[in-house]
PDB file of C-alpha atoms in Angstrom:
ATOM      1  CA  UNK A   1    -148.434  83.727-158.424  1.00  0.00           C
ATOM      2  CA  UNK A   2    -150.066  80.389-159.501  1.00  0.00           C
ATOM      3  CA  UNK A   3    -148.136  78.432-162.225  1.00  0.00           C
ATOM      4  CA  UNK A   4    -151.105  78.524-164.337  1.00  0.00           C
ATOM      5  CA  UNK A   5    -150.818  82.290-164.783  1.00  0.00           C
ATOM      6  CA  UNK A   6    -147.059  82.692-166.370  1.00  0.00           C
ATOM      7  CA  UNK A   7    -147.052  78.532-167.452  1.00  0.00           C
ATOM      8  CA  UNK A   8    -148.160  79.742-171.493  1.00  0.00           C
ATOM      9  CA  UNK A   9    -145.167  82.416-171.290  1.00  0.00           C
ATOM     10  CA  UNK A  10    -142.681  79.877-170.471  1.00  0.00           C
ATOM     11  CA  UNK A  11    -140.257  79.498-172.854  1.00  0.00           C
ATOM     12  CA  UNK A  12    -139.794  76.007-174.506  1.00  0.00           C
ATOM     13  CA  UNK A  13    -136.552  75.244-173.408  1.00  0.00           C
ATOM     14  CA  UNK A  14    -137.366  75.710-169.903  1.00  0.00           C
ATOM     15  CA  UNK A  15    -140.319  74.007-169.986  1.00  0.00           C
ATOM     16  CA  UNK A  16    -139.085  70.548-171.211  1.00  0.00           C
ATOM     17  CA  UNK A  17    -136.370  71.000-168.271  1.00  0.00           C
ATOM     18  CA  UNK A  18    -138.981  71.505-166.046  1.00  0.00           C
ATOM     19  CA  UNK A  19    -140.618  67.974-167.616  1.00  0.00           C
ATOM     20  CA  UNK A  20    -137.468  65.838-167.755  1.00  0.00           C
ATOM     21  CA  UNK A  21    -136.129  67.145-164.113  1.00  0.00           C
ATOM     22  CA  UNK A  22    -139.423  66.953-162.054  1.00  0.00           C
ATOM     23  CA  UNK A  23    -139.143  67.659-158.677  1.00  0.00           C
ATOM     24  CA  UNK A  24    -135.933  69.185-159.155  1.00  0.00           C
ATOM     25  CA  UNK A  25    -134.201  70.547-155.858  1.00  0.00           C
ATOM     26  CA  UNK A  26    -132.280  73.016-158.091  1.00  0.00           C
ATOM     27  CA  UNK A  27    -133.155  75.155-160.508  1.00  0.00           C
ATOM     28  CA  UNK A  28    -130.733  75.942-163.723  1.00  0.00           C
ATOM     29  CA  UNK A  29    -130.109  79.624-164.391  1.00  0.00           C
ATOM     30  CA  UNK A  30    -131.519  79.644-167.668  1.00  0.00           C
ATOM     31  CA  UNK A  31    -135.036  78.132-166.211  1.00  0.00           C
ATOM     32  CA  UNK A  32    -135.061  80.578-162.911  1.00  0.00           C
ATOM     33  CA  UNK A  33    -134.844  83.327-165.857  1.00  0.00           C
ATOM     34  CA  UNK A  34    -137.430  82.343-168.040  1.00  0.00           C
ATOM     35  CA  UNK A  35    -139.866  81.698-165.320  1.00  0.00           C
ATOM     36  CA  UNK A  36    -139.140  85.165-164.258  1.00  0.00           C
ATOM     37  CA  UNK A  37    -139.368  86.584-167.788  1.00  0.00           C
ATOM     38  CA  UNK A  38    -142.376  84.799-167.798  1.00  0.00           C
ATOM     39  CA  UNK A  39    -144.313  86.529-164.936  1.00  0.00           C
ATOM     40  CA  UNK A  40    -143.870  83.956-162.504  1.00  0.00           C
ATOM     41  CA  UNK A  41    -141.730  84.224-159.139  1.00  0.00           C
ATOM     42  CA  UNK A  42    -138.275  86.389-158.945  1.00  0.00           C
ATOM     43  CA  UNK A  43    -136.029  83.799-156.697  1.00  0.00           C
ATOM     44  CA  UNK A  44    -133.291  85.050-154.751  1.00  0.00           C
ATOM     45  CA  UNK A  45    -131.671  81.422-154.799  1.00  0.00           C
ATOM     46  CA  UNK A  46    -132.110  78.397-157.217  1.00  0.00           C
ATOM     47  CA  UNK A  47    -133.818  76.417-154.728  1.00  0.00           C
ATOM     48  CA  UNK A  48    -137.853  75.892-153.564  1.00  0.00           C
ATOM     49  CA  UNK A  49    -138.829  78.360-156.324  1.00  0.00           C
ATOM     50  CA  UNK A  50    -141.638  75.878-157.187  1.00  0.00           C
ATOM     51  CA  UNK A  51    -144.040  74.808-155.060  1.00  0.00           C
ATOM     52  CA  UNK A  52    -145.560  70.596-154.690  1.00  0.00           C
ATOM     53  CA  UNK A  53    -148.810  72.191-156.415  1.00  0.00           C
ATOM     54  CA  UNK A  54    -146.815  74.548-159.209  1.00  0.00           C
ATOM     55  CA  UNK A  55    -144.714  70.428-159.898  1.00  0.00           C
ATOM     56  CA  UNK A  56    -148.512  68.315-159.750  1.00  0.00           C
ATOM     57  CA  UNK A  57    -149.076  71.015-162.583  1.00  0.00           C
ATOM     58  CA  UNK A  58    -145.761  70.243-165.072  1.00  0.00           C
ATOM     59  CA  UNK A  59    -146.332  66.670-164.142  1.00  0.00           C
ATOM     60  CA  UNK A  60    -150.191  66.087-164.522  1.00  0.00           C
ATOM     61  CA  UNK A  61    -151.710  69.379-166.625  1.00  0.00           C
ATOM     62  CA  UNK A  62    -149.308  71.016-168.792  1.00  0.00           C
ATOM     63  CA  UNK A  63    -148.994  69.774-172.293  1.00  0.00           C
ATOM     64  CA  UNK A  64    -146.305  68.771-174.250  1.00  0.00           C
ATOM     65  CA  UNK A  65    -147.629  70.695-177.002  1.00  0.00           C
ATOM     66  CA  UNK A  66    -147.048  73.749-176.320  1.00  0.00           C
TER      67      UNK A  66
END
């Protein structure tokens, strides 16, 4: 599922970890279960959950305004 889709869902305290760890080879607990509770992708492990096109999105599109 494209980030755009579950992005708005996100809780706030996973996104601004998502923002201040960019590129991040692991993903907290908290974050991997708000992104689910969010509609985006159910991981099986902590790791490559997020694609280079889903980080080009937190980096250059998303707003800190959310």
């Amino acid at each position: 599922m494209e980030i755009f889709m579950w992005w708005l869902d996100l809780d706030l305290a996973s996104k601004e970890w998502l923002r201040e760890n960019l590129r991040a080879e692991e993903l907290p607990l908290f974050v991997l279960q708000g992104i689910a509770e969010a509609g985006g992708p159910h991981p099986d492990k902590p790791t490559g959950i997020l694609t280079d096109a889903d980080w080009d999105f937190i980096e250059t599109q998303s707003e800190f305004v959310d």
